[in-house]
Amino acid sequence: MAVDRDGTALAAMADPRVEIIIADLEDGSAWPLGERRFAGIVVTNYLHRPLLPHLARALAPGGILIYETFAAGNERFGKPSNPAFLLAPGELLAFAQEQDLTVLGYFSGEVGRPKPAMVQRLAARLTDVAAT
């Protein structure tokens, strides 16, 4: 599944195995995925803080969230430079803790590729409540 407000951007993913959902996740509309749960969710280079709890709730028990986006300090490399689009120090770790996710891996710092940037990366699992 792929979700974006830009149908043209999603057209490149046209494949019968990929469900395409055109939705603006930032316009205040209802969460477009309803009560669906997923074994894996990947978010890259995107930050809209009101969506973070929705992402955690959309994980199936045992599901994995992989999240990477820009962090504070990225201003020195260019855009994004607006603090609204930059993670604060430790913000992804705090989010995982608030949502009772088990952190599998975390990185916060400077990367050189594909271009120099400050990023945070998180891999976290929703505990499988049936197994506990």
Short mmCIF file of N, CA and C in Angstrom, two decimals:
data_model
loop_
_atom_site.label_atom_id
_atom_site.label_comp_id
_atom_site.label_asym_id
_atom_site.label_seq_id
_atom_site.Cartn_x
_atom_site.Cartn_y
_atom_site.Cartn_z
N MET A 1 0.84 -1.16 0.00
CA MET A 1 0.00 0.00 0.00
C MET A 1 0.89 1.23 0.00
N ALA A 2 0.44 2.26 -0.67
CA ALA A 2 1.12 3.55 -0.69
C ALA A 2 0.07 4.64 -0.54
N VAL A 3 0.38 5.62 0.32
CA VAL A 3 -0.55 6.72 0.57
C VAL A 3 0.17 8.03 0.30
N ASP A 4 -0.46 8.91 -0.47
CA ASP A 4 0.08 10.24 -0.74
C ASP A 4 -1.06 11.09 -1.27
N ARG A 5 -0.91 12.39 -1.14
CA ARG A 5 -1.93 13.29 -1.69
C ARG A 5 -1.74 13.52 -3.18
N ASP A 6 -0.58 13.17 -3.69
CA ASP A 6 -0.23 13.40 -5.09
C ASP A 6 -0.36 12.10 -5.89
N GLY A 7 -1.48 11.97 -6.59
CA GLY A 7 -1.71 10.79 -7.40
C GLY A 7 -0.67 10.58 -8.48
N THR A 8 -0.12 11.67 -9.00
CA THR A 8 0.92 11.55 -10.02
C THR A 8 2.16 10.88 -9.45
N ALA A 9 2.51 11.26 -8.23
CA ALA A 9 3.68 10.65 -7.59
C ALA A 9 3.45 9.16 -7.37
N LEU A 10 2.22 8.78 -7.05
CA LEU A 10 1.92 7.38 -6.80
C LEU A 10 1.80 6.56 -8.09
N ALA A 11 1.59 7.22 -9.20
CA ALA A 11 1.43 6.51 -10.48
C ALA A 11 2.65 5.65 -10.79
N ALA A 12 3.81 6.07 -10.35
CA ALA A 12 5.03 5.30 -10.60
C ALA A 12 4.99 3.95 -9.89
N MET A 13 4.11 3.82 -8.90
CA MET A 13 4.02 2.57 -8.14
C MET A 13 2.92 1.67 -8.67
N ALA A 14 2.33 2.04 -9.79
CA ALA A 14 1.21 1.27 -10.34
C ALA A 14 1.62 -0.19 -10.51
N ASP A 15 0.95 -1.04 -9.78
CA ASP A 15 1.22 -2.48 -9.80
C ASP A 15 0.01 -3.12 -9.12
N PRO A 16 -0.50 -4.21 -9.65
CA PRO A 16 -1.68 -4.81 -9.03
C PRO A 16 -1.44 -5.25 -7.59
N ARG A 17 -0.20 -5.41 -7.18
CA ARG A 17 0.11 -5.82 -5.80
C ARG A 17 0.18 -4.65 -4.83
N VAL A 18 0.09 -3.42 -5.37
CA VAL A 18 0.20 -2.22 -4.52
C VAL A 18 -1.14 -1.49 -4.51
N GLU A 19 -1.72 -1.40 -3.34
CA GLU A 19 -2.95 -0.62 -3.19
C GLU A 19 -2.57 0.84 -3.06
N ILE A 20 -3.13 1.67 -3.92
CA ILE A 20 -2.84 3.11 -3.93
C ILE A 20 -4.00 3.85 -3.26
N ILE A 21 -3.66 4.69 -2.29
CA ILE A 21 -4.67 5.53 -1.64
C ILE A 21 -4.23 6.97 -1.77
N ILE A 22 -5.04 7.76 -2.47
CA ILE A 22 -4.75 9.19 -2.61
C ILE A 22 -5.50 9.90 -1.49
N ALA A 23 -4.73 10.47 -0.56
CA ALA A 23 -5.33 11.14 0.59
C ALA A 23 -4.35 12.18 1.11
N ASP A 24 -4.88 13.30 1.54
CA ASP A 24 -4.08 14.33 2.17
C ASP A 24 -4.09 14.06 3.66
N LEU A 25 -2.98 13.60 4.19
CA LEU A 25 -2.88 13.22 5.59
C LEU A 25 -2.80 14.43 6.52
N GLU A 26 -2.71 15.62 5.95
CA GLU A 26 -2.52 16.82 6.76
C GLU A 26 -3.70 17.78 6.74
N ASP A 27 -4.78 17.43 6.06
CA ASP A 27 -5.88 18.39 5.92
C ASP A 27 -6.94 18.29 7.01
N GLY A 28 -6.71 17.45 8.01
CA GLY A 28 -7.66 17.33 9.10
C GLY A 28 -8.77 16.32 8.85
N SER A 29 -8.76 15.69 7.70
CA SER A 29 -9.75 14.66 7.41
C SER A 29 -9.51 13.44 8.31
N ALA A 30 -10.47 12.56 8.32
CA ALA A 30 -10.33 11.32 9.09
C ALA A 30 -9.15 10.50 8.57
N TRP A 31 -8.55 9.73 9.47
CA TRP A 31 -7.45 8.82 9.11
C TRP A 31 -7.95 7.91 7.99
N PRO A 32 -7.30 7.91 6.83
CA PRO A 32 -7.85 7.21 5.66
C PRO A 32 -7.75 5.68 5.72
N LEU A 33 -7.07 5.14 6.71
CA LEU A 33 -6.88 3.70 6.76
C LEU A 33 -7.81 3.02 7.76
N GLY A 34 -8.68 3.81 8.37
CA GLY A 34 -9.65 3.25 9.29
C GLY A 34 -8.99 2.44 10.40
N GLU A 35 -9.52 1.26 10.64
CA GLU A 35 -9.01 0.38 11.71
C GLU A 35 -8.03 -0.67 11.18
N ARG A 36 -7.59 -0.52 9.96
CA ARG A 36 -6.68 -1.50 9.37
C ARG A 36 -5.39 -1.58 10.18
N ARG A 37 -4.79 -2.79 10.24
CA ARG A 37 -3.54 -3.01 10.93
C ARG A 37 -2.54 -3.62 9.95
N PHE A 38 -1.26 -3.29 10.17
CA PHE A 38 -0.23 -3.69 9.22
C PHE A 38 0.95 -4.33 9.94
N ALA A 39 1.55 -5.31 9.28
CA ALA A 39 2.74 -5.97 9.82
C ALA A 39 3.96 -5.07 9.72
N GLY A 40 3.93 -4.14 8.80
CA GLY A 40 5.05 -3.22 8.64
C GLY A 40 4.60 -1.88 8.10
N ILE A 41 5.19 -0.81 8.63
CA ILE A 41 4.93 0.54 8.15
C ILE A 41 6.27 1.22 7.98
N VAL A 42 6.47 1.85 6.82
CA VAL A 42 7.71 2.56 6.53
C VAL A 42 7.37 4.01 6.20
N VAL A 43 8.05 4.93 6.87
CA VAL A 43 7.88 6.36 6.62
C VAL A 43 9.27 6.95 6.40
N THR A 44 9.43 7.67 5.29
CA THR A 44 10.73 8.29 5.02
C THR A 44 10.54 9.75 4.61
N ASN A 45 11.45 10.58 5.12
CA ASN A 45 11.51 12.00 4.75
C ASN A 45 10.16 12.70 4.86
N TYR A 46 9.44 12.41 5.93
CA TYR A 46 8.12 13.00 6.13
C TYR A 46 7.87 13.15 7.62
N LEU A 47 7.33 14.30 8.01
CA LEU A 47 6.98 14.51 9.41
C LEU A 47 5.74 15.38 9.51
N HIS A 48 4.70 14.78 10.05
CA HIS A 48 3.49 15.51 10.43
C HIS A 48 3.10 14.92 11.78
N ARG A 49 3.52 15.57 12.83
CA ARG A 49 3.42 15.02 14.18
C ARG A 49 2.04 14.50 14.56
N PRO A 50 0.94 15.13 14.14
CA PRO A 50 -0.37 14.58 14.52
C PRO A 50 -0.62 13.16 14.01
N LEU A 51 0.15 12.70 13.03
CA LEU A 51 -0.05 11.36 12.49
C LEU A 51 0.67 10.27 13.30
N LEU A 52 1.62 10.65 14.12
CA LEU A 52 2.42 9.65 14.82
C LEU A 52 1.57 8.66 15.62
N PRO A 53 0.62 9.10 16.43
CA PRO A 53 -0.20 8.10 17.15
C PRO A 53 -1.00 7.19 16.21
N HIS A 54 -1.46 7.73 15.08
CA HIS A 54 -2.17 6.89 14.10
C HIS A 54 -1.27 5.78 13.59
N LEU A 55 -0.01 6.10 13.34
CA LEU A 55 0.93 5.09 12.85
C LEU A 55 1.10 3.97 13.86
N ALA A 56 1.26 4.34 15.12
CA ALA A 56 1.42 3.32 16.15
C ALA A 56 0.18 2.44 16.25
N ARG A 57 -1.01 3.05 16.19
CA ARG A 57 -2.25 2.29 16.28
C ARG A 57 -2.48 1.42 15.04
N ALA A 58 -1.85 1.76 13.94
CA ALA A 58 -2.03 0.98 12.70
C ALA A 58 -1.12 -0.24 12.64
N LEU A 59 -0.28 -0.42 13.64
CA LEU A 59 0.57 -1.61 13.67
C LEU A 59 -0.20 -2.80 14.23
N ALA A 60 -0.08 -3.94 13.56
CA ALA A 60 -0.61 -5.18 14.09
C ALA A 60 0.29 -5.64 15.24
N PRO A 61 -0.21 -6.47 16.15
CA PRO A 61 0.67 -7.00 17.20
C PRO A 61 1.91 -7.65 16.56
N GLY A 62 3.06 -7.27 17.05
CA GLY A 62 4.32 -7.76 16.48
C GLY A 62 4.78 -6.97 15.27
N GLY A 63 3.97 -6.00 14.83
CA GLY A 63 4.30 -5.21 13.64
C GLY A 63 5.49 -4.29 13.86
N ILE A 64 6.16 -3.97 12.78
CA ILE A 64 7.39 -3.18 12.79
C ILE A 64 7.14 -1.82 12.14
N LEU A 65 7.60 -0.76 12.80
CA LEU A 65 7.59 0.59 12.24
C LEU A 65 9.03 0.98 11.95
N ILE A 66 9.27 1.40 10.73
CA ILE A 66 10.57 1.95 10.34
C ILE A 66 10.32 3.39 9.93
N TYR A 67 11.01 4.29 10.61
CA TYR A 67 10.77 5.72 10.40
C TYR A 67 12.11 6.42 10.27
N GLU A 68 12.25 7.21 9.23
CA GLU A 68 13.45 8.03 9.06
C GLU A 68 13.05 9.37 8.48
N THR A 69 13.51 10.43 9.13
CA THR A 69 13.29 11.76 8.59
C THR A 69 14.33 12.73 9.15
N PHE A 70 14.21 13.96 8.73
CA PHE A 70 15.21 14.97 9.06
C PHE A 70 15.10 15.41 10.52
N ALA A 71 16.23 15.81 11.05
CA ALA A 71 16.31 16.19 12.46
C ALA A 71 16.89 17.59 12.61
N ALA A 72 16.70 18.14 13.81
CA ALA A 72 17.28 19.44 14.14
C ALA A 72 18.77 19.43 13.80
N GLY A 73 19.23 20.53 13.25
CA GLY A 73 20.60 20.62 12.77
C GLY A 73 20.68 20.53 11.26
N ASN A 74 19.59 20.07 10.63
CA ASN A 74 19.59 19.95 9.18
C ASN A 74 19.62 21.31 8.50
N GLU A 75 19.30 22.37 9.24
CA GLU A 75 19.27 23.72 8.66
C GLU A 75 20.61 24.06 7.99
N ARG A 76 21.68 23.57 8.54
CA ARG A 76 23.01 23.89 7.97
C ARG A 76 23.26 23.23 6.62
N PHE A 77 22.42 22.24 6.27
CA PHE A 77 22.57 21.56 4.98
C PHE A 77 21.57 22.03 3.95
N GLY A 78 20.61 22.86 4.35
CA GLY A 78 19.57 23.31 3.42
C GLY A 78 18.21 22.89 3.92
N LYS A 79 17.33 22.55 2.99
CA LYS A 79 15.96 22.20 3.34
C LYS A 79 15.82 20.71 3.59
N PRO A 80 14.89 20.36 4.48
CA PRO A 80 14.05 21.25 5.26
C PRO A 80 14.86 21.93 6.37
N SER A 81 14.46 23.16 6.64
CA SER A 81 15.12 23.93 7.69
C SER A 81 14.11 24.49 8.70
N ASN A 82 12.84 24.39 8.39
CA ASN A 82 11.78 24.85 9.29
C ASN A 82 11.68 23.86 10.46
N PRO A 83 11.79 24.33 11.71
CA PRO A 83 11.71 23.43 12.85
C PRO A 83 10.45 22.57 12.89
N ALA A 84 9.38 23.02 12.26
CA ALA A 84 8.15 22.22 12.23
C ALA A 84 8.35 20.91 11.48
N PHE A 85 9.37 20.85 10.63
CA PHE A 85 9.63 19.66 9.82
C PHE A 85 10.90 18.94 10.23
N LEU A 86 11.43 19.29 11.40
CA LEU A 86 12.67 18.68 11.90
C LEU A 86 12.40 18.06 13.26
N LEU A 87 12.81 16.83 13.44
CA LEU A 87 12.65 16.17 14.72
C LEU A 87 13.55 16.81 15.77
N ALA A 88 13.03 16.98 16.96
CA ALA A 88 13.83 17.45 18.09
C ALA A 88 14.72 16.30 18.57
N PRO A 89 15.80 16.61 19.27
CA PRO A 89 16.66 15.54 19.77
C PRO A 89 15.86 14.50 20.57
N GLY A 90 16.03 13.23 20.20
CA GLY A 90 15.36 12.13 20.89
C GLY A 90 13.87 12.02 20.66
N GLU A 91 13.33 12.78 19.72
CA GLU A 91 11.87 12.79 19.53
C GLU A 91 11.31 11.44 19.11
N LEU A 92 11.98 10.73 18.22
CA LEU A 92 11.46 9.41 17.83
C LEU A 92 11.53 8.42 18.98
N LEU A 93 12.58 8.50 19.80
CA LEU A 93 12.66 7.61 20.97
C LEU A 93 11.53 7.90 21.95
N ALA A 94 11.25 9.17 22.18
CA ALA A 94 10.17 9.54 23.09
C ALA A 94 8.83 9.05 22.55
N PHE A 95 8.61 9.19 21.25
CA PHE A 95 7.39 8.69 20.62
C PHE A 95 7.24 7.19 20.84
N ALA A 96 8.31 6.44 20.62
CA ALA A 96 8.25 4.98 20.79
C ALA A 96 7.90 4.63 22.24
N GLN A 97 8.48 5.33 23.18
CA GLN A 97 8.20 5.07 24.58
C GLN A 97 6.75 5.39 24.91
N GLU A 98 6.25 6.52 24.45
CA GLU A 98 4.85 6.92 24.70
C GLU A 98 3.86 5.90 24.14
N GLN A 99 4.23 5.27 23.03
CA GLN A 99 3.32 4.33 22.35
C GLN A 99 3.58 2.87 22.73
N ASP A 100 4.45 2.65 23.72
CA ASP A 100 4.79 1.29 24.17
C ASP A 100 5.35 0.43 23.06
N LEU A 101 6.17 1.03 22.21
CA LEU A 101 6.86 0.29 21.16
C LEU A 101 8.23 -0.14 21.68
N THR A 102 8.66 -1.31 21.29
CA THR A 102 9.99 -1.80 21.64
C THR A 102 10.97 -1.33 20.59
N VAL A 103 11.97 -0.56 21.00
CA VAL A 103 12.96 -0.03 20.06
C VAL A 103 13.93 -1.14 19.68
N LEU A 104 14.03 -1.40 18.40
CA LEU A 104 14.95 -2.40 17.87
C LEU A 104 16.24 -1.75 17.39
N GLY A 105 16.15 -0.50 16.97
CA GLY A 105 17.32 0.24 16.51
C GLY A 105 16.99 1.71 16.43
N TYR A 106 18.01 2.52 16.68
CA TYR A 106 17.82 3.96 16.65
C TYR A 106 19.14 4.60 16.25
N PHE A 107 19.04 5.65 15.44
CA PHE A 107 20.21 6.44 15.04
C PHE A 107 19.78 7.89 15.00
N SER A 108 20.65 8.75 15.48
CA SER A 108 20.44 10.18 15.38
C SER A 108 21.78 10.80 15.06
N GLY A 109 21.87 11.48 13.93
CA GLY A 109 23.14 12.10 13.59
C GLY A 109 23.22 12.49 12.12
N GLU A 110 24.44 12.77 11.73
CA GLU A 110 24.71 13.24 10.37
C GLU A 110 24.96 12.05 9.43
N VAL A 111 24.38 12.15 8.25
CA VAL A 111 24.64 11.18 7.18
C VAL A 111 25.21 11.92 5.98
N GLY A 112 25.93 11.20 5.14
CA GLY A 112 26.53 11.81 3.96
C GLY A 112 25.83 11.47 2.67
N ARG A 113 24.99 10.41 2.70
CA ARG A 113 24.32 9.98 1.49
C ARG A 113 22.85 9.74 1.78
N PRO A 114 21.96 10.00 0.84
CA PRO A 114 22.26 10.41 -0.52
C PRO A 114 22.78 11.84 -0.63
N LYS A 115 22.55 12.64 0.42
CA LYS A 115 23.15 13.97 0.49
C LYS A 115 23.37 14.26 1.97
N PRO A 116 24.29 15.14 2.30
CA PRO A 116 24.50 15.44 3.72
C PRO A 116 23.22 15.93 4.38
N ALA A 117 22.94 15.38 5.57
CA ALA A 117 21.72 15.73 6.30
C ALA A 117 21.86 15.27 7.74
N MET A 118 21.02 15.85 8.59
CA MET A 118 20.85 15.37 9.95
C MET A 118 19.55 14.58 9.97
N VAL A 119 19.60 13.36 10.49
CA VAL A 119 18.42 12.49 10.48
C VAL A 119 18.27 11.77 11.80
N GLN A 120 17.07 11.26 12.01
CA GLN A 120 16.80 10.27 13.04
C GLN A 120 16.19 9.07 12.33
N ARG A 121 16.59 7.88 12.79
CA ARG A 121 16.05 6.63 12.26
C ARG A 121 15.58 5.78 13.42
N LEU A 122 14.44 5.16 13.25
CA LEU A 122 13.89 4.31 14.29
C LEU A 122 13.34 3.03 13.67
N ALA A 123 13.66 1.91 14.28
CA ALA A 123 12.99 0.64 13.99
C ALA A 123 12.40 0.20 15.31
N ALA A 124 11.09 -0.03 15.35
CA ALA A 124 10.43 -0.40 16.60
C ALA A 124 9.32 -1.40 16.33
N ARG A 125 9.03 -2.21 17.34
CA ARG A 125 8.02 -3.26 17.22
C ARG A 125 6.91 -3.03 18.25
N LEU A 126 5.68 -3.28 17.81
CA LEU A 126 4.56 -3.29 18.73
C LEU A 126 4.56 -4.68 19.37
N THR A 127 4.62 -4.73 20.69
CA THR A 127 4.65 -6.01 21.39
C THR A 127 3.43 -6.83 21.02
N ASP A 128 3.68 -8.09 20.76
CA ASP A 128 2.59 -9.02 20.44
C ASP A 128 1.92 -9.40 21.76
N VAL A 129 0.78 -8.77 22.04
CA VAL A 129 0.11 -8.97 23.32
C VAL A 129 -0.30 -10.42 23.54
N ALA A 130 -0.53 -11.17 22.48
CA ALA A 130 -0.91 -12.58 22.62
C ALA A 130 0.26 -13.41 23.13
N ALA A 131 1.50 -12.94 22.89
CA ALA A 131 2.68 -13.71 23.28
C ALA A 131 3.14 -13.37 24.69
N THR A 132 2.55 -12.34 25.32
CA THR A 132 3.00 -11.95 26.66
C THR A 132 2.10 -12.48 27.74
#
